[in-house]
């Protein structure tokens, strides 16, 4: 019987990196994945922490991601577009390669875009948001997913849960960050209701005929709904257009066709926009960073929360007390290290 | 007793331009406003048609917009940011001045931004969306408004109804366009319920203590709510950050402070992003415009609608049959022409 254990961010990172390396990932892939998953645990964002290792290994085992990919910067001169070909590896290593170039271009042109193509994506977007804001830039990030969500007024899965994320840099504190699915709920939440034998709240899903349903089984055979009715549906469609079609990569239905399942990481592209508040505010009255702080204060003063606050509180705790993993989680890490790809089934 | 009348887009434009000129607007301001309001009537978008003339004149009479402003392009070298100083005139003339430069920069750099500062804004965003897409560019447009919406979890008006609009160009047909308020409902809809003595649907508004209300009077004294709960609230906050604070212009609470009322056009800035699908898809498989058409077909094939379809249908009808105005509308045009600023009260 293994006991639970407490890690620092660095020791957890090492442990996760070792698992990925032993399973056949190269240094570039294993290192980047370890950084982003350790950050998830640090922020007590359990759905994007060590729990995700198995899914990544399953995608490797299925041959739907290249574990030894070395992402490549595709130069485009006189352009505010930075393109990284992930070479069918994971998205985060490609993002890390493109980030400094994105930042340099955004400071130079005022705004710039990082396009990541052919990447396997299973991480939250907020680690990328925070990495961009660390350069003093605001950022808007989006990517498609699998076709599991019906457009408003429709009857069949077509859109993905298409995450939409934004960040604004703040001095000496974590940035303003939001990162959410454009579906009402995540597919995993419907699965959890099914297992618990609980009905879904109204407005989450439709059956395969397009009628509203609160039965999880029926919902899983039908489609999820976008958040905010036709408005969320329109934003999700925009994500398919900008972060799939425009950048020459797979849409959510194409991802599902390619994988044939929703149990592996989607292979598609990602769009990261970066804005320089200094360039945008040049010659205008007021300091944008100071003005933003006043605006955040006005939100908090009336009892509303800034998004991601729970995550930042958890981070503070982890940084002083360490990251505690349960006995089951430590056992999982041990098993994944020992067995590698044999630990996961397709 | 005046009869109703039928106009072509051109004759309605002339009529509206004449009203504005007689009321003291210069050619640049009057011409641009006439173009955008005639387009509203053409699309049977009555809330953004001739009905809006009075509000524009009222804002002139209140001294909160400069009727003879000549917008000015503020050059920023080696930048993907195009800035137009509206010189406290209306937004649309400033937009028209910046548009060709925005298009040239977006084609050159892959993406670009048009910032309009110090403009009085009362028009819908879709005319601007369509004007950008006419250059073969995708576009994302946003601006703040007045503080009338509480952040999710809050109790007081802080955010505006902050419109968010997007467009994707389509060959030989109107573009894919959405343009919506980030509040659940427009303030005008609450006012209509009040006048009709009807209760509001749940989820539209809160009272001044932050409690849910369905009473229009109580709602008008309290605050409206953002669409889609905390997600819509986050998007609306992003609009305050990007399209007000970042571009060095007024936030929604600052607009309300400046005007002291919500009956005049807000004076603030606007952010227009433009993307070249050709540049973004360069070197990648597939033609983005053709792929987008397949995606739109998949939406329509399952019985869902594309946004703006009602507007495009009305446009088709107007273009073949003309734009019909009622007797009351024609009388209004006559009266506004005759009386100018005397026709409106503050």
XYZ file of C-alpha atoms in Angstrom, chain A residues 76-81 83 85 108-113 115 117-118 138-140 142 150-159 164 166 168 176 178 180-185 227-235 237-238 240-242 244-254 271 273 275-289 291-292 295-296 298-299 302-305 307, chain B residues 76-81 83 85 108-113 115 117-118 138-140 142 150-159 164 166 168 176 178 180-185 227-235 237-238 240-242 244-254 271 273 275-289 291-292 295-296 298-299 302-305 307:
190
model
C 6.766 33.835 -42.952
C 8.520 37.065 -43.706
C 7.029 40.525 -43.118
C 4.120 38.807 -41.465
C 2.484 39.163 -38.085
C 1.650 35.449 -38.317
C 3.395 29.405 -37.658
C 4.190 22.879 -37.418
C 6.897 44.898 -33.107
C 3.588 45.056 -35.025
C 1.234 45.792 -32.111
C -0.550 42.494 -32.578
C 0.421 39.085 -33.909
C -0.894 35.547 -34.224
C -0.783 29.335 -35.501
C -0.820 23.173 -36.929
C -1.107 19.391 -36.682
C -3.104 40.447 -23.811
C -4.160 37.240 -25.545
C -7.136 35.456 -27.042
C -9.168 29.224 -29.257
C -25.261 20.686 -31.995
C -25.540 24.244 -33.343
C -28.472 26.176 -31.779
C -31.635 25.077 -33.586
C -29.932 21.959 -34.930
C -30.251 18.278 -34.078
C -26.828 16.675 -34.578
C -23.278 16.990 -33.218
C -21.255 19.300 -35.468
C -19.381 21.771 -33.256
C -12.275 30.029 -25.683
C -8.457 35.198 -22.777
C -4.758 40.313 -19.547
C -6.901 38.127 -15.520
C -10.813 33.080 -18.450
C -14.093 27.935 -20.826
C -15.853 25.489 -23.113
C -18.418 27.012 -25.463
C -20.757 24.103 -24.666
C -23.063 24.422 -21.624
C -21.236 21.572 -19.903
C -23.774 27.854 -23.836
C -25.926 30.968 -24.168
C -28.188 29.698 -26.964
C -27.651 31.123 -30.442
C -24.943 33.499 -29.155
C -22.703 30.726 -27.826
C -23.441 28.710 -30.936
C -22.249 31.602 -33.097
C -19.031 31.953 -31.069
C -18.925 28.426 -35.124
C -16.470 31.341 -35.235
C -14.360 26.436 -36.245
C -13.861 29.151 -38.875
C -10.849 30.935 -37.358
C -9.637 25.303 -37.939
C -10.681 26.373 -41.428
C -8.754 29.666 -41.607
C -5.511 28.116 -40.372
C -5.832 25.140 -42.727
C -6.485 22.550 -40.068
C -9.209 20.104 -39.009
C -12.699 21.174 -37.952
C -14.391 19.321 -35.059
C -16.261 16.885 -37.371
C -13.014 16.219 -39.252
C -4.951 29.970 -32.847
C -3.696 36.085 -30.790
C -1.972 42.215 -28.389
C 0.436 44.815 -27.036
C -1.500 47.183 -24.745
C 1.465 49.555 -24.926
C 1.242 49.784 -28.708
C -2.565 50.003 -28.730
C -2.672 52.773 -26.115
C 0.265 54.772 -27.495
C -0.460 58.484 -27.559
C -3.709 58.081 -25.615
C -4.436 59.257 -22.066
C -4.023 56.878 -19.118
C -1.962 53.782 -18.423
C -3.895 50.713 -19.592
C -2.469 48.441 -16.891
C -6.863 51.436 -15.584
C -7.447 47.689 -15.800
C -11.805 48.012 -13.360
C -10.976 44.723 -11.618
C -14.833 47.660 -9.286
C -15.826 44.065 -10.147
C -19.500 44.524 -5.679
C -18.951 40.940 -4.575
C -18.359 39.404 -8.005
C -15.316 37.193 -8.570
C -12.432 34.200 -13.191
C 1.903 54.388 -36.884
C 4.785 53.085 -38.895
C 5.729 49.391 -39.166
C 2.588 48.603 -37.246
C -0.365 46.355 -37.878
C -2.461 48.872 -35.920
C -5.686 54.312 -35.701
C -9.163 59.746 -34.353
C 0.248 42.692 -45.852
C 0.790 41.386 -42.293
C -1.819 38.604 -42.239
C -3.800 40.372 -39.549
C -4.308 43.966 -38.496
C -6.400 46.109 -36.170
C -8.729 51.409 -33.579
C -10.970 56.641 -30.795
C -13.293 59.349 -29.500
C -12.560 37.766 -41.613
C -13.281 40.244 -38.840
C -14.019 40.511 -35.134
C -16.292 44.951 -30.362
C -23.861 43.774 -13.622
C -20.977 41.280 -13.805
C -22.076 37.694 -12.992
C -22.272 37.415 -9.205
C -22.364 41.182 -8.818
C -25.110 43.594 -7.844
C -24.517 46.857 -9.721
C -24.280 48.107 -13.308
C -20.646 48.134 -14.436
C -20.428 46.516 -17.868
C -19.622 41.517 -30.139
C -17.891 38.621 -36.323
C -16.474 35.620 -42.581
C -21.465 34.849 -42.376
C -23.162 37.606 -36.145
C -25.119 40.594 -30.662
C -25.221 42.284 -27.268
C -23.370 40.458 -24.498
C -26.317 41.202 -22.172
C -29.243 38.742 -22.116
C -31.541 41.383 -23.544
C -25.877 36.383 -21.468
C -24.611 32.909 -20.621
C -23.840 33.563 -16.931
C -20.182 33.857 -15.950
C -19.029 33.068 -19.518
C -20.882 35.998 -21.087
C -19.778 38.171 -18.176
C -16.146 37.259 -18.887
C -16.530 38.077 -22.593
C -15.234 42.188 -19.354
C -12.786 41.288 -22.137
C -13.989 46.556 -21.666
C -10.309 45.558 -21.512
C -9.581 45.315 -25.251
C -11.796 50.529 -24.077
C -8.826 50.251 -21.724
C -6.293 48.794 -24.177
C -7.084 51.340 -26.890
C -6.954 54.223 -24.419
C -10.622 55.055 -24.520
C -13.642 55.159 -22.167
C -14.989 52.104 -20.367
C -18.769 51.689 -19.989
C -18.891 53.315 -16.517
C -16.746 56.200 -17.822
C -11.752 47.820 -31.967
C -9.656 43.081 -36.008
C -7.674 38.468 -40.607
C -6.560 37.329 -44.060
C -7.681 33.695 -44.533
C -5.317 33.516 -47.499
C -2.305 34.422 -45.368
C -3.373 32.203 -42.457
C -3.954 29.156 -44.667
C -0.869 29.624 -46.869
C 0.968 26.349 -47.446
C -1.797 24.305 -45.828
C -4.153 21.853 -47.581
C -7.613 22.977 -48.706
C -9.179 26.285 -49.690
C -10.549 27.997 -46.565
C -13.423 29.677 -48.405
C -14.224 24.556 -46.634
C -16.261 27.220 -44.861
C -19.364 23.830 -42.896
C -22.237 26.284 -43.421
C -23.686 21.160 -42.615
C -25.269 23.696 -40.225
C -29.668 19.926 -39.898
C -32.298 22.644 -39.790
C -30.265 25.251 -37.907
C -30.065 28.787 -39.256
C -27.170 34.195 -38.075
